[in-house]
XYZ file of C-alpha atoms in Angstrom:
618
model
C -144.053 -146.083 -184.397
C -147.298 -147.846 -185.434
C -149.782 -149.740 -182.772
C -147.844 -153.071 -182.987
C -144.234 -151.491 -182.105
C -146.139 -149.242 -179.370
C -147.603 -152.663 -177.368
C -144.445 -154.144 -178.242
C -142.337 -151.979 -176.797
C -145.015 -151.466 -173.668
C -144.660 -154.818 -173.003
C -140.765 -154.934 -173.092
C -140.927 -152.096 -170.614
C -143.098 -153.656 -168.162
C -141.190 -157.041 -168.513
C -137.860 -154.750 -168.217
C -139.143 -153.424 -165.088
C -140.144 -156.655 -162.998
C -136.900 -157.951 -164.186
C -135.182 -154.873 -162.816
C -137.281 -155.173 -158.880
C -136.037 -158.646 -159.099
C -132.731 -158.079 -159.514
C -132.610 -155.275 -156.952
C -134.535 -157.467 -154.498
C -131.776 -160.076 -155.089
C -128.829 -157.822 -155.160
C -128.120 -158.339 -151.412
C -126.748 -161.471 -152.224
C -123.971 -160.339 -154.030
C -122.656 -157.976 -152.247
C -120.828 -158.107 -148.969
C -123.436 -155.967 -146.573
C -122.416 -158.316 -143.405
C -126.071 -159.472 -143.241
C -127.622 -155.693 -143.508
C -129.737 -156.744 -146.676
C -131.845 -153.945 -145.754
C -129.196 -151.482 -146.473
C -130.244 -151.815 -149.927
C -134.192 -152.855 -149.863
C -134.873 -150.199 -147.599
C -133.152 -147.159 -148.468
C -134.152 -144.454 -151.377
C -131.137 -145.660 -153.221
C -133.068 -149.025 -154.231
C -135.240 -146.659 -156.107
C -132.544 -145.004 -157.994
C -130.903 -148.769 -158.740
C -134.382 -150.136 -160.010
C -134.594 -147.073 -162.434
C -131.113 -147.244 -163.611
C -131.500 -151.078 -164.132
C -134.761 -151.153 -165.516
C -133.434 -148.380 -168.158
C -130.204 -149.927 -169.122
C -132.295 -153.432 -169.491
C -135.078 -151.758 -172.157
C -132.227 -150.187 -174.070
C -130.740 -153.548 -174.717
C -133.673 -155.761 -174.228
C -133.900 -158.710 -177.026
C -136.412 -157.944 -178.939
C -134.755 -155.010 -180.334
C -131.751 -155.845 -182.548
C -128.571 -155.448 -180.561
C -125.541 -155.748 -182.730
C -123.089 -156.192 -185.177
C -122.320 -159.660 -184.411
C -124.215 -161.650 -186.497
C -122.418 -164.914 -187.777
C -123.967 -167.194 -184.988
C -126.799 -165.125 -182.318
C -126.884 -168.548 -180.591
C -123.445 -169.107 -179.632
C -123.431 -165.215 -178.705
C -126.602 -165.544 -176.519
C -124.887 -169.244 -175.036
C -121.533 -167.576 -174.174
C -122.700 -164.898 -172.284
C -125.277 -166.742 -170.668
C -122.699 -168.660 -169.375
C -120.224 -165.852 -168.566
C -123.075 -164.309 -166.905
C -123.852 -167.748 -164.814
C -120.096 -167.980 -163.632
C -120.134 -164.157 -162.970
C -123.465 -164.210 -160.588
C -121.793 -167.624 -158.379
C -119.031 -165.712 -157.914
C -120.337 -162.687 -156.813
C -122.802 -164.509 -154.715
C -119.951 -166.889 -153.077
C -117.698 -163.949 -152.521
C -120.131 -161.997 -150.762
C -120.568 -164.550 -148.078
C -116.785 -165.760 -148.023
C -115.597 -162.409 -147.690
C -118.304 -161.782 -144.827
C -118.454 -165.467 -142.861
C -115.286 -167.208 -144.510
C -118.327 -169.418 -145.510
C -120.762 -170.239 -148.443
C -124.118 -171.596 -147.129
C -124.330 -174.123 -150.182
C -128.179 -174.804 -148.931
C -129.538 -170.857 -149.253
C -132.367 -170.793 -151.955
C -132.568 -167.633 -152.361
C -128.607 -167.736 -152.882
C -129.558 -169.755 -155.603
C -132.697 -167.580 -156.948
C -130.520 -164.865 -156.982
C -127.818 -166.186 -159.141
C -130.673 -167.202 -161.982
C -132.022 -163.640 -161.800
C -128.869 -161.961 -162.538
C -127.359 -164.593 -164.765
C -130.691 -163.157 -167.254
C -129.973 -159.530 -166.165
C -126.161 -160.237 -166.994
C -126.829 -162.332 -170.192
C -128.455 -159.410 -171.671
C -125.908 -156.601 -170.941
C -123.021 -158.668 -172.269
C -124.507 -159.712 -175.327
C -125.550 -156.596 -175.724
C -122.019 -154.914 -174.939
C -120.281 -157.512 -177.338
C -122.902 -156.641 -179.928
C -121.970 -152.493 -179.701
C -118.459 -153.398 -179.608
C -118.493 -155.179 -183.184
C -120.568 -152.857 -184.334
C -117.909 -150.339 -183.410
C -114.883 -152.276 -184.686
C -116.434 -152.452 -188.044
C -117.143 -148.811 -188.283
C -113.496 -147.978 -187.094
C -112.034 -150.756 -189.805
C -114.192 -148.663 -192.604
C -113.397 -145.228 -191.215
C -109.898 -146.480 -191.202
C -110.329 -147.453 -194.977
C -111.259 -144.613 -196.023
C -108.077 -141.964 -194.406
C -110.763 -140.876 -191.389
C -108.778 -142.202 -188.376
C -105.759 -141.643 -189.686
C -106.944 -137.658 -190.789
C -108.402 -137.473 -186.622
C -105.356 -138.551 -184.924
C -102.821 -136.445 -187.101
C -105.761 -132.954 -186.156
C -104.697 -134.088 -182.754
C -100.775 -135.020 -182.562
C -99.971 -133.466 -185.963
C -96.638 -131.957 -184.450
C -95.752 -134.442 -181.580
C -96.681 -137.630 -183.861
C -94.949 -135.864 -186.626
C -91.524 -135.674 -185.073
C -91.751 -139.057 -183.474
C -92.189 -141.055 -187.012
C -89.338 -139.237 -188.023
C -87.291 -141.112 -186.198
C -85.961 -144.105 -187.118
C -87.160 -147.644 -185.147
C -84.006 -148.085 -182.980
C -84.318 -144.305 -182.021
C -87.682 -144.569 -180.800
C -87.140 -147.770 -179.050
C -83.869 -146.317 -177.045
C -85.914 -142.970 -176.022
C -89.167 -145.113 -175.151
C -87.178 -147.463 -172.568
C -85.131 -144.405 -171.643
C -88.438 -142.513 -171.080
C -90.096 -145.406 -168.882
C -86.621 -145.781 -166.823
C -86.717 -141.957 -165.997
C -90.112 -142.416 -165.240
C -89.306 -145.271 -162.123
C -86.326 -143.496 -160.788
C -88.172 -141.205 -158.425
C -89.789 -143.770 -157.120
C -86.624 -146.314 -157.063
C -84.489 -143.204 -154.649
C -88.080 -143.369 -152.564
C -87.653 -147.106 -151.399
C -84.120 -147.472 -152.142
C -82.375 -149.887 -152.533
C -86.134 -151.653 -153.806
C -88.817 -153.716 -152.916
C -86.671 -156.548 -151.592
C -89.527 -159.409 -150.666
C -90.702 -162.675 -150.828
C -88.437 -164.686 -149.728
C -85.467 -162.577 -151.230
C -83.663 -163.368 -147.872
C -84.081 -167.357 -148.408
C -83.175 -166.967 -151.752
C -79.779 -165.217 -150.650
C -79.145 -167.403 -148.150
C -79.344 -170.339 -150.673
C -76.672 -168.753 -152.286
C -74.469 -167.532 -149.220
C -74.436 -171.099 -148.013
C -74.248 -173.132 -151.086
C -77.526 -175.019 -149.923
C -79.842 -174.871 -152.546
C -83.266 -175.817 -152.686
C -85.926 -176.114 -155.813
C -88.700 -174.468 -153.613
C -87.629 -171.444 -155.281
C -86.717 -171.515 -159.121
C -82.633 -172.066 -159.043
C -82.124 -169.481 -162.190
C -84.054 -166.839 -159.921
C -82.569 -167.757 -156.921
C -78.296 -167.397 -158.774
C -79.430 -164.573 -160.430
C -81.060 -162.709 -157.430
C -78.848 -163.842 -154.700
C -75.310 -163.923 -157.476
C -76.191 -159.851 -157.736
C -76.764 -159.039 -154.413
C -73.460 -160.994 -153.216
C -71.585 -159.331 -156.205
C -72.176 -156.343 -155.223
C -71.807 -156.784 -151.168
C -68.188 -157.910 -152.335
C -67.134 -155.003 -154.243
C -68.688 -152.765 -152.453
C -69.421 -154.036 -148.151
C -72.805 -153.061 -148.601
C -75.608 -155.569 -149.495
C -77.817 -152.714 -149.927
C -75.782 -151.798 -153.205
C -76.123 -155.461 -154.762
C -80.035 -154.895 -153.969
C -80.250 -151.708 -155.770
C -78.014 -153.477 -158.974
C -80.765 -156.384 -159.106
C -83.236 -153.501 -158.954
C -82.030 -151.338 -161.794
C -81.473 -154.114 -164.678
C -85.143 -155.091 -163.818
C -85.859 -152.017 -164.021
C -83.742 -151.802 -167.411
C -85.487 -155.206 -168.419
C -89.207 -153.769 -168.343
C -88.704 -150.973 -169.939
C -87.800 -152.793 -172.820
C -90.235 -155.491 -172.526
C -92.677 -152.645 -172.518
C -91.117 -150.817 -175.161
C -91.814 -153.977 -177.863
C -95.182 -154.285 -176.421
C -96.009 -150.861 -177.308
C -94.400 -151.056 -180.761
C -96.119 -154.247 -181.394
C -99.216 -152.462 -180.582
C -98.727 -149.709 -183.276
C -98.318 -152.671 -185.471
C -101.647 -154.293 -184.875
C -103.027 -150.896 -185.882
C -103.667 -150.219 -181.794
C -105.115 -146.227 -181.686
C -102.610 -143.275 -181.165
C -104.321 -142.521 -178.281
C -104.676 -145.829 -176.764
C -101.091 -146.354 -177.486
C -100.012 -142.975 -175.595
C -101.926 -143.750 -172.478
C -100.310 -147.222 -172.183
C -97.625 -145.622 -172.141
C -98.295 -143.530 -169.061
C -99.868 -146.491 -167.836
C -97.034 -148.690 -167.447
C -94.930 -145.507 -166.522
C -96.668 -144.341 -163.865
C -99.690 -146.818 -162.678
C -98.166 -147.937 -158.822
C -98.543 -152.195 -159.725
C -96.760 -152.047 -162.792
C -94.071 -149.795 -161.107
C -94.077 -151.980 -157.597
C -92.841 -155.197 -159.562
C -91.175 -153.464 -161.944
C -88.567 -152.701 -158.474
C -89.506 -155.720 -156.648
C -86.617 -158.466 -156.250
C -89.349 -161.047 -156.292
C -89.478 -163.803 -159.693
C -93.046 -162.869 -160.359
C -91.915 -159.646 -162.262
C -89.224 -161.010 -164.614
C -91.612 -164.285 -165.261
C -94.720 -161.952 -166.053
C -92.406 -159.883 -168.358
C -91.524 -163.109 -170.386
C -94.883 -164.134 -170.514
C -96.075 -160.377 -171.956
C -93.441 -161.801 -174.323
C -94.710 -165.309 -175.274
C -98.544 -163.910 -175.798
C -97.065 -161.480 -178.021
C -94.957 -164.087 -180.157
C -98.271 -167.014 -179.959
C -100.310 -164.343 -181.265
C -98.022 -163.995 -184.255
C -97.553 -167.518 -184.777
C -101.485 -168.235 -185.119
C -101.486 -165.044 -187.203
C -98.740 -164.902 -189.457
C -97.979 -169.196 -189.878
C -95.668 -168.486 -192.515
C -93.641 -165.838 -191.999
C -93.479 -166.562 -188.250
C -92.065 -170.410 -189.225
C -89.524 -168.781 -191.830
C -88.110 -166.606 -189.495
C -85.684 -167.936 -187.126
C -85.488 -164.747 -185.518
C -89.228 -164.663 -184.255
C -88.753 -168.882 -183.266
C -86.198 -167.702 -181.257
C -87.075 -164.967 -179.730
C -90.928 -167.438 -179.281
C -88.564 -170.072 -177.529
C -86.179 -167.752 -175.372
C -89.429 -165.888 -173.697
C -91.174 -169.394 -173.032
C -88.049 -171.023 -171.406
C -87.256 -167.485 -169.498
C -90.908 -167.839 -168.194
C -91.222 -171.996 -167.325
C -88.083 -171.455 -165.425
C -89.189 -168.447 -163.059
C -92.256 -169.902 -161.816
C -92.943 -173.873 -162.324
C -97.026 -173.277 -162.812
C -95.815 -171.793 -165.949
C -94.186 -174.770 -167.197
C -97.436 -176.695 -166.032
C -99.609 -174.312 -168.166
C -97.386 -173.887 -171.065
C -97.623 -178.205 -171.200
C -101.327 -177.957 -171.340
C -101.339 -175.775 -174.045
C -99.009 -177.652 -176.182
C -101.787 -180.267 -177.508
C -104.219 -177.154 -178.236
C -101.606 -175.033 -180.314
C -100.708 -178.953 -182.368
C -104.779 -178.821 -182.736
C -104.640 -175.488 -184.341
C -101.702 -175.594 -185.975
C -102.577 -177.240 -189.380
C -100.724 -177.417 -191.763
C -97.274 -176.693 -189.295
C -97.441 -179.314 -186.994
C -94.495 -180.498 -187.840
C -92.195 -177.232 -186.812
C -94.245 -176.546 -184.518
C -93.105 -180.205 -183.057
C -89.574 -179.340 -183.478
C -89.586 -176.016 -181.719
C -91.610 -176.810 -178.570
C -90.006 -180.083 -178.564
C -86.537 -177.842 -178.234
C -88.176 -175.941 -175.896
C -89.009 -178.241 -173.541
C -85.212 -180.248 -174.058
C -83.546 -177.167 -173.567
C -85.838 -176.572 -169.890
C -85.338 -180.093 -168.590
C -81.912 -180.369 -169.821
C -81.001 -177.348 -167.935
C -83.295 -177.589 -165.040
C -82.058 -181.058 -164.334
C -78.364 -180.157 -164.898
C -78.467 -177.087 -162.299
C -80.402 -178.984 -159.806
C -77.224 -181.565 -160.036
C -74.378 -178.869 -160.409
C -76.303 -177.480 -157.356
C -76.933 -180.567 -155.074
C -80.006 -179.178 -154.853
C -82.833 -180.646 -152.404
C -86.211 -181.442 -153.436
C -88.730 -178.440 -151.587
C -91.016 -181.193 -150.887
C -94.668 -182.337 -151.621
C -96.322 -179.452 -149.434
C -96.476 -177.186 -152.574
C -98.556 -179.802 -154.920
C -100.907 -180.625 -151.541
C -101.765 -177.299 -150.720
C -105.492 -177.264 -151.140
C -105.798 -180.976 -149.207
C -103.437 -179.917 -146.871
C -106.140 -177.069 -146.211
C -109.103 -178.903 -146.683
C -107.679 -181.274 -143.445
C -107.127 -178.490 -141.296
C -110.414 -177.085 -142.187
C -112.349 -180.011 -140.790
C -110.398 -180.650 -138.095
C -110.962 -177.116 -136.921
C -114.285 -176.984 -137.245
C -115.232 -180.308 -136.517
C -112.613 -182.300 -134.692
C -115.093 -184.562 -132.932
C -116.047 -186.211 -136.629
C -112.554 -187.626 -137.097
C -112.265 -191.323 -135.928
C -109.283 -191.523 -133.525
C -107.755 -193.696 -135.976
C -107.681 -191.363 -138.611
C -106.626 -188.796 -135.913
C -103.739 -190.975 -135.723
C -102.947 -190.843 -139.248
C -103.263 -187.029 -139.860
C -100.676 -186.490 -137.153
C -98.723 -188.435 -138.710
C -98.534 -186.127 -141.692
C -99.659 -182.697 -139.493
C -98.605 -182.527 -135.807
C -101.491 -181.424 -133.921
C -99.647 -178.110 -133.348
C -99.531 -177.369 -136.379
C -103.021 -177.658 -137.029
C -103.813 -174.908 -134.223
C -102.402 -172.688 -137.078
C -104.930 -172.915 -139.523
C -106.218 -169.780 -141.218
C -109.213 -169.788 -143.859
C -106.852 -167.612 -146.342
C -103.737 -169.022 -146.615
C -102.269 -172.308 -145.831
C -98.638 -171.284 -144.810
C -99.222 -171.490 -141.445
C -100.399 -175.427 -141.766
C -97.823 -176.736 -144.909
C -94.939 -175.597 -143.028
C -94.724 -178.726 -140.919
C -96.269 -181.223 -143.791
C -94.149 -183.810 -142.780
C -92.619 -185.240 -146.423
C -90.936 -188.154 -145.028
C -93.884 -189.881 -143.724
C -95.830 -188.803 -146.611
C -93.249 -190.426 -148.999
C -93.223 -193.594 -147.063
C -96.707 -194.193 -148.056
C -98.712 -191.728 -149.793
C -102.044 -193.861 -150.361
C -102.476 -194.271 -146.951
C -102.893 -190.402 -146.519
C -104.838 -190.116 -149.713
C -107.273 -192.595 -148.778
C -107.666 -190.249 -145.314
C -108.147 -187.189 -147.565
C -110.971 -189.096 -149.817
C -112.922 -190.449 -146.635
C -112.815 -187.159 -144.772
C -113.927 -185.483 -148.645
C -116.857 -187.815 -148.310
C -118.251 -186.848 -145.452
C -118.064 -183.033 -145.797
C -117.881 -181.613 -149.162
C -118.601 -178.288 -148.475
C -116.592 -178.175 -145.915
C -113.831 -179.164 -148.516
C -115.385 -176.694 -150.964
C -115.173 -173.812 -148.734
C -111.428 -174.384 -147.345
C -110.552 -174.087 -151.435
C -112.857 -171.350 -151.931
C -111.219 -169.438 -148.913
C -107.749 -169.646 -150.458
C -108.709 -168.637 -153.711
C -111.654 -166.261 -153.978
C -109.562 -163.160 -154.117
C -108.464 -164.013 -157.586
C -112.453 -164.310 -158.928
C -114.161 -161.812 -156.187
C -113.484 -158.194 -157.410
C -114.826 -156.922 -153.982
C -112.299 -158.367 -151.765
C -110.007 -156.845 -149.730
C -106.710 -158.570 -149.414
C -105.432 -158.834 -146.213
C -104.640 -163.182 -146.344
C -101.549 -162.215 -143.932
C -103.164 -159.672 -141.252
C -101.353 -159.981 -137.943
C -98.561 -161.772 -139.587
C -95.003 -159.660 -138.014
C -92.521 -160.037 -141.141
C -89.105 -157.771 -140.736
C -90.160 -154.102 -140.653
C -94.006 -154.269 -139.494
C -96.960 -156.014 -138.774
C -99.464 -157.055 -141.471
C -102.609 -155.360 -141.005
C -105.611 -153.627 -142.818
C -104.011 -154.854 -146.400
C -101.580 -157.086 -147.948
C -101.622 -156.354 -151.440
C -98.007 -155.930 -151.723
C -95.150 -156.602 -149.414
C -93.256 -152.897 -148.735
C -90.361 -153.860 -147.276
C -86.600 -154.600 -147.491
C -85.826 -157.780 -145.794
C -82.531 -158.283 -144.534
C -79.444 -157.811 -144.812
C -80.877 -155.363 -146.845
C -82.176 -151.582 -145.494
C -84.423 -149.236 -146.470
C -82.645 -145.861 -147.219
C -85.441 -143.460 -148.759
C -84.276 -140.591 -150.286
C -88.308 -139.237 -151.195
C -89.793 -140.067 -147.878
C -92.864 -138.711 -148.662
C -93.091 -140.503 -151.886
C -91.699 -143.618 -149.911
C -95.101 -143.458 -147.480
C -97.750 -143.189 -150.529
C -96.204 -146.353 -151.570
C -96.252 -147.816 -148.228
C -100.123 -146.590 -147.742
C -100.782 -148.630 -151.053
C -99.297 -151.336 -150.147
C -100.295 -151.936 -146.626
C -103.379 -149.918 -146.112
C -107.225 -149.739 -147.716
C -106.416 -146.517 -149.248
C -106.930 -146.978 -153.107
C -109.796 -149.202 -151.453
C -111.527 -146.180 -150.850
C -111.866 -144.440 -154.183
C -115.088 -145.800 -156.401
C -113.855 -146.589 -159.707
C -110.111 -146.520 -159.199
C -110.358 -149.196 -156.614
C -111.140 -151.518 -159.200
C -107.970 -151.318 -161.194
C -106.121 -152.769 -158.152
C -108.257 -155.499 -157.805
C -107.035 -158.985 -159.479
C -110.584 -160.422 -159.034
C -112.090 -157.289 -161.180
C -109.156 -157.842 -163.781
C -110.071 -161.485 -164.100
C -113.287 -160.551 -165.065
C -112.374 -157.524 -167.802
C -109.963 -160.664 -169.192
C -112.913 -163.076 -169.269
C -115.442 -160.522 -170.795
C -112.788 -160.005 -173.263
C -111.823 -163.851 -173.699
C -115.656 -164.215 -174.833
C -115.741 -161.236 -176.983
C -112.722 -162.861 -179.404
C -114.333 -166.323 -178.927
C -117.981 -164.750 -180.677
C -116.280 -163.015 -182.779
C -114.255 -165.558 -183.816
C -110.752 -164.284 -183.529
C -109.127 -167.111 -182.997
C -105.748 -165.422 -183.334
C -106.543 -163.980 -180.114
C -108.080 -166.553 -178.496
C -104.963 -168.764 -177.726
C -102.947 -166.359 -176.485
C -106.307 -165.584 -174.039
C -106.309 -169.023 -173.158
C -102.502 -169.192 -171.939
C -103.113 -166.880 -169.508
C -106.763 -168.493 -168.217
C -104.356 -171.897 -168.036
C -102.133 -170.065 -165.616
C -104.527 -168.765 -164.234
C -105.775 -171.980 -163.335
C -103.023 -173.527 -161.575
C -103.014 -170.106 -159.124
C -106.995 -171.141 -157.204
C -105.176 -174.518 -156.476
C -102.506 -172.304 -155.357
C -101.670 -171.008 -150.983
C -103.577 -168.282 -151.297
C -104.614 -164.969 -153.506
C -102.154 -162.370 -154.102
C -101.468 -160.012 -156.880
C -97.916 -161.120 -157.302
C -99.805 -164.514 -158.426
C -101.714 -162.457 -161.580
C -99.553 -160.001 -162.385
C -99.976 -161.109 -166.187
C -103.521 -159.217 -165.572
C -101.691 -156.445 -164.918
C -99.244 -156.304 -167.410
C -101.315 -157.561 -170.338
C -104.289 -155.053 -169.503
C -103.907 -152.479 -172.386
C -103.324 -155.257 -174.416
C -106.740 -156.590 -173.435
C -108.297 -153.346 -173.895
C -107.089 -152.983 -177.213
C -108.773 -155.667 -178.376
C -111.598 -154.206 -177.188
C -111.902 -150.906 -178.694
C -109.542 -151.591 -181.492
């Protein structure tokens, strides 16, 4: 190193360092201390996060060359920045959310905070996409030249051996057999299955002959059609329960199954491969929806589905468009998924003008196929709601966050409302039904959204909505903020229904998932002790409190691995990737504007994780 590289790199450490004390200094404000800021100035471990930060900063500093990914440094350097940005609000928001169930919009040092580590943050992604690239090129010429191929026989010579000896249809039948073996144990623990959210309306529906669109009316037949099939021929609903449970359970392993063999045909590692396999085996979300009665898992499962067939259709135009198998098999997984949860259908809409952007060349099939699509979903939408009688479920849904935003102001600050536009909110929301108003979910308010009145004359109500907006914003802000943060926060703990009694117990510590059978149904473990670990996750902080691990079970941590990911194809200009990336930010969207956070709500994050990490370290 001569003189000029010595000062150089002096001065990078000293810059490094400041940059470091500032960050530490701000770090307070992203993290959810409950106003102990000194917990971190003050303490010994402030000295061992300035050293660790001011380390990690000089190795990836700027001024040193940081990558592979070379084709455009400014729109690397611009991307991250702005990841980085969006990263450092919401940490900073969901600090004080999660702490005061308010964000003090006003705070400077908030604000000086968020600038610091947007810098800090800039650098470390930018520098992680550049070590990434660098790495994918180095695997694509070790993989040119035998290497990877020579490492992973050394490793599974015998094992990997055998299995390529068998032929496709083989390996798929002992892959889903392999993954339903896996789930059994835990299926005999909560026998007859995770029968939840709203399973009981949804059987009732059917029991009755009163349907409602509330719920999606193919769910709702095939869900409450099983159960009542089986209660016949047997006199026990718990046996219909456990027949829904098993050919979902029968349904994911081979949705699974494809994505693991598509994986292997991207040229996914061996050993990535194997431990997705284990992962959606064994890892407790994947294995609570894949036995939950709920429409979340089946629509996730089709969505796995569509990503998997958009990704081939931006890759492969040609064959993809001669092949009437994969339009097909494109078509069947996006009408399975807009009819098992509407916000799909709303996403899947939006993205139809972007895939006719990108799709030179095939516009014209492409027209035809999502124009059957979408014929074939209204057709039969509209049809069943008729066959059905079926009654509208009502605006409530679509109002959500302004139903909130109401209740938020007139809890805080009643005394701002004129008694004229009192008059007209009661209209709409009794005044007992305001007293229920809770910062994290709405259900308690929408319930008793009166849809007649809104009907009669919605203006009138929106014109309340827009003057009470006016006049406080942030109060407006924070009501949507409250409802949503879970799903952008990684430190939260969800708990949106604490105190809430449902059939078996009382909402408490967690909500992450809802362990119970709701009636007529009953819980008949046959692994009790099994039976509680599942309970404990569901109900209780317990994966909570192990570092690292906690993080997989956290949607707002997942949303973030997605988005670091999302940029990384978008500098490295894998467009291939990048729609099926943006289908799931679209949905993704349409869940903030949504009750409240829950994992059920972003289970694609869940089941399109290895995915995401493949394209990672692939």
């Amino acid at each position: 190193m001569n003189n000029q590289e010595g000062v150089q790199a002096t001065k990078a450490k000293i810059i490094c360092a400041a940059l470091a004390l500032l960050g530490v200094w701000c770090l307070p404000s992203m993290l959810n201390l409950k106003g102990n800021g000194l917990a971190v100035s003050n303490s010994y471990f402030s000295v061992l996060l300035w050293m660790g930060c001011s380390y990690l900063l000089f190795r990836t500093f700027p001024y040193k060359e940081v990558g592979e990914i070379k084709e455009n440094r400014v729109k690397v350097w611009v991307t991250a920045s702005f990841l980085a940005f969006l990263l450092s609000i919401c940490l900073a928001f969901g600090a004080q959310l999660d702490a005061v169930e308010n964000v003090n919009f006003k705070s400077a040092f908030m604000w000086i905070s968020i600038i610091v580590w947007t810098v800090i943050g800039s650098i470390w992604i930018s520098a992680a996409w550049a070590w990434l690239g660098s790495r994918a090129e180095r695997r694509k010429d070790a993989y040119k030249k035998g290497e990877e191929s020579l490492g992973q026989k050394k490793l599974w010579h015998r094992w990997y051996a055998k299995w390529k000896g068998l032929s496709s249809r083989q390996r798929a039948v002992l892959m889903m057999l392999f993954f339903f073996l896996c789930w059994i144990p835990v299926f005999l623990a909560v026998y007859p299955g995770f029968f939840v959210y709203d399973a009981q309306d949804e059987l009732i529906q059917v029991q009755t002959r009163n349907f409602s669109t509330h719920h999606p009316l193919f769910h709702v037949l095939l869900l409450g059609g099983t159960v009542l099939a089986g209660h016949k021929m047997t006199g026990s609903y718990n046996v219909g329960i456990a027949a829904y449970t098993l050919f979902q359970m029968f349904l994911m392993s081979g949705v699974f199954t494809y994505t693991i063999f598509y994986m292997e045909k991207r040229g996914v590692q061996l050993l990535l491969r194997v431990a997705s396999i284990l992962y959606f085996a064994f890892f407790p979300v994947i294995v609570m929806f894949t036995l939950c009665s709920a429409k979340d898992g089946i629509f996730t499962a089709a969505m796995l589905l569509l990503l998997l067939f958009m990704a081939d259709m931006v890759r492969e135009k040609e064959q993809f468009f001669s092949s009437r198998k994969s339009m097909l098999a494109f078509g069947v997984s996006a009408f399975v998924m807009m009819s098992f949860r509407h916000n799909g259908m709303y996403a899947f809409l939006v993205m139809v003008p972007i895939l006719l952007f990108y799709m030179k060349g095939y516009r014209k099939k492409l027209i035809y196929l999502l124009g059957s699509i979408f014929v074939v979903y209204f057709l039969s939408a509209a049809a069943l709601t008729g066959l059905l009688s079926a009654k509208s479920s009502g605006n409530q849904e679509m109002l959500t966050v302004p139903i909130q935003q109401l209740a938020r102001v007139y809890t805080y600050d009643k005394e701002s409302f004129e008694e004229e536009e009192l008059a007209v909110l009661y209209e709409v929301l009794p005044e007992e039904a305001l007293r229920f108003y809770t910062a994290k979910v709405s259900d308690g308010v929408k319930r008793w959204f009166d849809n007649e009145a809104y009907d009669a004359n919605p203006g009138r109500y929106r014109m309340l909505w827009a003057k009470i907006g006016i006049r406080h914003p942030f109060t407006y802000l924070n009501a949507w903020l409250m409802t949503s943060y879970g799903f952008w926060y990684p430190d939260t703990v969800i708990d949106v229904y604490r105190g809430n009694e449902v059939f078996t117990f009382i909402y408490e510590d967690s909500s992450f998932f809802g362990y119970e059978v709701e009636q007529p149904g009953v819980r008949e473990s046959k692994l009790p002790v099994l039976s509680e670990w599942y309970r404990k996750l569901s109900l209780e902080v317990t994966q909570q409190k192990v570092p690292v691990v906690s993080m997989l079970f956290s949607p707002g941590f997942l949303f973030w691995v997605f988005l670091f990911a999302f940029g990384y194809v978008y500098v490295r200009k894998r467009y291939d990737l990048l729609l099926p990336f943006l289908m799931v930010l679209l949905l993704w969207l349409t869940v903030i504007l949504g009750p409240t956070y829950l994992p059920r709500y972003v289970l694609i994050l869940w089941f399109a994780l290895p995915a995401t990490v493949a394209v990672l370290v692939n």
